[in-house]
Amino acid sequence: MHVLIVYFSRSGNTEKMAREVAQGVIAEGLEAKLKTVAEASVDDLALADGIILGSPTYYGSMAAEMKSFIDKSVKYHRKLAGKAGGAFTTSGLTGGGNETTLLSMITALLIHGMAVQGTSTSDHYGPVAVGAPDDKALAGCRELGSRVAKLAKALAAAR
Ligand SMILES: Cc1cc2nc3c(=O)[nH]c(=O)nc-3n(C[C@H](O)[C@H](O)[C@H](O)COP(=O)(O)O)c2cc1C
């Protein structure tokens, strides 16, 4: 089983988060496939047990590169239902639209019929960093990776 982490990052902040998300997946005993949107193909989506998307906050939403990747995922419409999913982002400002960015990515995962689990104990919709991720944000990233991996295993066991 594996979790695919697809991210876009221009200046490295989102990339640092992506690497920590991967550590959380690995800690749960699953393989983590870490790819930039440029490296990833939508064909990777069909093979993954869990899918986590990461993008910087651009004007309160995901970067165009990530949106373009999601739009191409229509190739697998109705084929990704029941997979575990999640999202993470980084922004310039605390109130700079990071939650709307997370929700923009989560919305696409939900439309695919995927299972997205929030959390009551840390950033509710997924980890957020303001600028370069600090220790708290990195811990949130590991937690996200672990949560999605656990959910993927539970969903696989229930099938
Ligand atoms: C085109 C563009 C739009 C941005 N829009 C926002 C925004 O709406 N709100 C915000 O807080 N930061 C915004 N930022 C800042 C980035 O979200 C922030 O620098 C982020 O950490 C960059 O991530 P990266 O290092 O992974 O590329 C924007 C940056 C760019 C280049």
Tab-separated table of C-alpha atoms and ligand atoms in Angstrom:
chain	number	residue	atom	x	y	z
A	1	MET	CA	0.000	0.000	0.000
A	2	HIS	CA	1.185	3.539	-0.618
A	3	VAL	CA	0.181	7.163	-0.173
A	4	LEU	CA	0.864	9.608	-3.008
A	5	ILE	CA	1.877	13.127	-1.967
A	6	VAL	CA	1.636	15.619	-4.824
A	7	TYR	CA	2.802	19.153	-4.204
A	8	PHE	CA	3.731	22.415	-5.888
A	9	SER	CA	6.331	24.704	-4.331
A	10	ARG	CA	8.124	27.677	-5.867
A	11	SER	CA	10.293	28.825	-2.958
A	12	GLY	CA	10.523	25.617	-0.900
A	13	ASN	CA	8.118	26.121	2.022
A	14	THR	CA	5.471	23.686	0.772
A	15	GLU	CA	8.193	21.233	-0.227
A	16	LYS	CA	9.499	21.126	3.377
A	17	MET	CA	5.968	20.305	4.517
A	18	ALA	CA	5.613	17.583	1.873
A	19	ARG	CA	8.758	15.842	3.124
A	20	GLU	CA	7.390	15.747	6.691
A	21	VAL	CA	4.011	14.470	5.517
A	22	ALA	CA	5.937	11.605	3.888
A	23	GLN	CA	7.633	10.826	7.227
A	24	GLY	CA	4.216	10.471	8.870
A	25	VAL	CA	3.111	8.017	6.175
A	26	ILE	CA	6.297	5.969	6.552
A	27	ALA	CA	5.873	5.889	10.355
A	28	GLU	CA	2.601	4.027	9.779
A	29	GLY	CA	4.380	1.380	7.708
A	30	LEU	CA	3.135	2.512	4.289
A	31	GLU	CA	5.237	3.639	1.357
A	32	ALA	CA	5.181	7.384	0.629
A	33	LYS	CA	5.478	8.458	-3.021
A	34	LEU	CA	6.495	12.108	-3.053
A	35	LYS	CA	6.080	13.946	-6.376
A	36	THR	CA	5.879	17.523	-7.574
A	37	VAL	CA	2.903	18.328	-9.800
A	38	ALA	CA	5.379	18.422	-12.696
A	39	GLU	CA	6.599	14.896	-11.917
A	40	ALA	CA	3.206	13.409	-11.123
A	41	SER	CA	0.830	11.966	-13.662
A	42	VAL	CA	-2.879	11.616	-12.995
A	43	ASP	CA	-2.327	7.914	-13.662
A	44	ASP	CA	-0.524	7.867	-10.278
A	45	LEU	CA	-3.821	8.758	-8.600
A	46	ALA	CA	-5.518	5.538	-9.628
A	47	LEU	CA	-2.739	3.409	-8.135
A	48	ALA	CA	-2.532	5.157	-4.746
A	49	ASP	CA	-4.324	4.028	-1.584
A	50	GLY	CA	-4.230	7.566	-0.236
A	51	ILE	CA	-3.693	10.960	-1.913
A	52	ILE	CA	-2.414	14.106	-0.195
A	53	LEU	CA	-2.175	17.433	-2.033
A	54	GLY	CA	0.032	20.378	-1.018
A	55	SER	CA	0.101	23.871	-2.499
A	56	PRO	CA	1.117	27.354	-1.432
A	57	THR	CA	-1.748	29.785	-0.903
A	58	TYR	CA	-2.100	31.955	-3.998
A	59	TYR	CA	-4.848	34.569	-3.728
A	60	GLY	CA	-6.675	32.452	-1.179
A	61	SER	CA	-6.691	29.312	-3.268
A	62	MET	CA	-4.354	26.648	-4.606
A	63	ALA	CA	-1.696	27.531	-7.189
A	64	ALA	CA	-2.749	27.225	-10.840
A	65	GLU	CA	-0.291	24.355	-11.308
A	66	MET	CA	-2.171	22.250	-8.721
A	67	LYS	CA	-5.567	23.244	-10.135
A	68	SER	CA	-4.416	22.171	-13.572
A	69	PHE	CA	-3.345	18.783	-12.172
A	70	ILE	CA	-6.731	18.377	-10.482
A	71	ASP	CA	-8.554	19.293	-13.681
A	72	LYS	CA	-6.631	16.585	-15.519
A	73	SER	CA	-7.755	14.096	-12.837
A	74	VAL	CA	-11.179	14.056	-14.522
A	75	LYS	CA	-9.673	11.105	-16.416
A	76	TYR	CA	-10.264	9.134	-13.198
A	77	HIS	CA	-13.654	10.607	-12.286
A	78	ARG	CA	-15.612	7.981	-10.303
A	79	LYS	CA	-12.462	5.835	-10.036
A	80	LEU	CA	-10.933	7.425	-6.910
A	81	ALA	CA	-13.977	7.005	-4.648
A	82	GLY	CA	-13.238	5.572	-1.211
A	83	LYS	CA	-9.538	6.496	-1.153
A	84	ALA	CA	-8.189	8.396	1.844
A	85	GLY	CA	-7.163	12.013	1.254
A	86	GLY	CA	-5.838	15.185	2.804
A	87	ALA	CA	-4.237	18.556	2.068
A	88	PHE	CA	-1.646	21.015	3.391
A	89	THR	CA	-0.636	24.561	2.564
A	90	THR	CA	1.683	27.433	3.369
A	91	SER	CA	0.868	31.130	3.113
A	92	GLY	CA	2.545	34.487	3.614
A	93	LEU	CA	0.114	35.733	6.267
A	94	THR	CA	-1.758	34.086	9.151
A	95	GLY	CA	-5.084	35.277	7.779
A	96	GLY	CA	-3.890	35.116	4.188
A	97	GLY	CA	-6.434	32.605	2.924
A	98	ASN	CA	-4.722	29.385	3.952
A	99	GLU	CA	-7.913	27.699	5.162
A	100	THR	CA	-9.759	28.533	1.937
A	101	THR	CA	-6.791	27.064	0.078
A	102	LEU	CA	-7.060	23.825	2.034
A	103	LEU	CA	-10.783	23.707	1.402
A	104	SER	CA	-10.263	24.282	-2.331
A	105	MET	CA	-8.097	21.146	-2.510
A	106	ILE	CA	-10.306	19.151	-0.127
A	107	THR	CA	-13.365	20.086	-2.207
A	108	ALA	CA	-11.801	18.391	-5.237
A	109	LEU	CA	-10.999	15.281	-3.180
A	110	LEU	CA	-14.586	15.129	-1.917
A	111	ILE	CA	-15.940	15.485	-5.452
A	112	HIS	CA	-13.816	12.458	-6.314
A	113	GLY	CA	-15.685	10.628	-3.525
A	114	MET	CA	-12.627	10.411	-1.329
A	115	ALA	CA	-12.586	10.173	2.470
A	116	VAL	CA	-11.060	13.265	4.123
A	117	GLN	CA	-10.651	13.231	7.885
A	118	GLY	CA	-10.260	16.485	9.796
A	119	THR	CA	-8.804	16.766	13.266
A	120	SER	CA	-10.056	18.401	16.452
A	121	THR	CA	-6.633	18.689	18.081
A	122	SER	CA	-4.488	20.665	15.611
A	123	ASP	CA	-5.078	22.656	12.384
A	124	HIS	CA	-8.582	21.357	11.680
A	125	TYR	CA	-8.565	21.066	7.882
A	126	GLY	CA	-4.903	20.152	7.480
A	127	PRO	CA	-1.538	21.608	8.455
A	128	VAL	CA	-0.821	25.242	7.681
A	129	ALA	CA	2.534	27.043	7.820
A	130	VAL	CA	3.024	30.783	7.634
A	131	GLY	CA	6.222	31.160	5.628
A	132	ALA	CA	8.802	28.453	6.304
A	133	PRO	CA	7.228	25.706	8.431
A	134	ASP	CA	8.183	25.825	12.131
A	135	ASP	CA	8.330	22.787	14.429
A	136	LYS	CA	4.605	22.951	15.176
A	137	ALA	CA	3.694	23.009	11.482
A	138	LEU	CA	6.126	20.167	10.749
A	139	ALA	CA	4.575	18.097	13.559
A	140	GLY	CA	1.172	18.801	12.001
A	141	CYS	CA	2.505	17.526	8.669
A	142	ARG	CA	3.697	14.259	10.206
A	143	GLU	CA	0.331	13.933	11.903
A	144	LEU	CA	-1.455	14.404	8.564
A	145	GLY	CA	0.681	11.732	6.886
A	146	SER	CA	0.022	9.349	9.730
A	147	ARG	CA	-3.732	10.089	9.796
A	148	VAL	CA	-4.161	9.491	6.064
A	149	ALA	CA	-2.058	6.310	6.186
A	150	LYS	CA	-4.106	4.946	9.107
A	151	LEU	CA	-7.342	5.800	7.319
A	152	ALA	CA	-6.105	4.147	4.101
A	153	LYS	CA	-5.312	0.969	6.044
A	154	ALA	CA	-8.699	0.993	7.798
A	155	LEU	CA	-10.555	1.522	4.510
A	156	ALA	CA	-8.590	-1.285	2.854
A	157	ALA	CA	-9.399	-3.629	5.760
A	158	ALA	CA	-13.113	-2.773	5.453
A	159	ARG	CA	-13.240	-3.641	1.729
B	1	LIG	C1	1.303	34.544	-6.866
B	1	LIG	C2	1.341	34.518	-5.355
B	1	LIG	C3	0.167	34.702	-4.659
B	1	LIG	C4	0.182	34.662	-3.252
B	1	LIG	N1	-0.994	34.842	-2.588
B	1	LIG	C5	-0.992	34.805	-1.233
B	1	LIG	C6	-2.210	35.002	-0.521
B	1	LIG	O1	-3.286	35.197	-1.063
B	1	LIG	N2	-2.147	34.982	0.841
B	1	LIG	C7	-0.973	34.759	1.529
B	1	LIG	O2	-0.980	34.742	2.761
B	1	LIG	N3	0.181	34.543	0.858
B	1	LIG	C8	0.203	34.553	-0.500
B	1	LIG	N4	1.361	34.329	-1.171
B	1	LIG	C9	2.574	33.924	-0.427
B	1	LIG	C10	2.821	32.405	-0.512
B	1	LIG	O3	1.665	31.666	-0.181
B	1	LIG	C11	3.936	32.006	0.468
B	1	LIG	O4	5.107	32.741	0.182
B	1	LIG	C12	4.236	30.524	0.436
B	1	LIG	O5	4.943	30.177	1.610
B	1	LIG	C13	5.063	30.108	-0.789
B	1	LIG	O6	5.201	28.707	-0.777
B	1	LIG	P1	6.415	27.955	-1.506
B	1	LIG	O7	7.684	28.372	-0.777
B	1	LIG	O8	6.126	26.508	-1.327
B	1	LIG	O9	6.428	28.368	-2.937
B	1	LIG	C14	1.385	34.405	-2.558
B	1	LIG	C15	2.574	34.232	-3.286
B	1	LIG	C16	2.561	34.293	-4.680
B	1	LIG	C17	3.848	34.077	-5.439
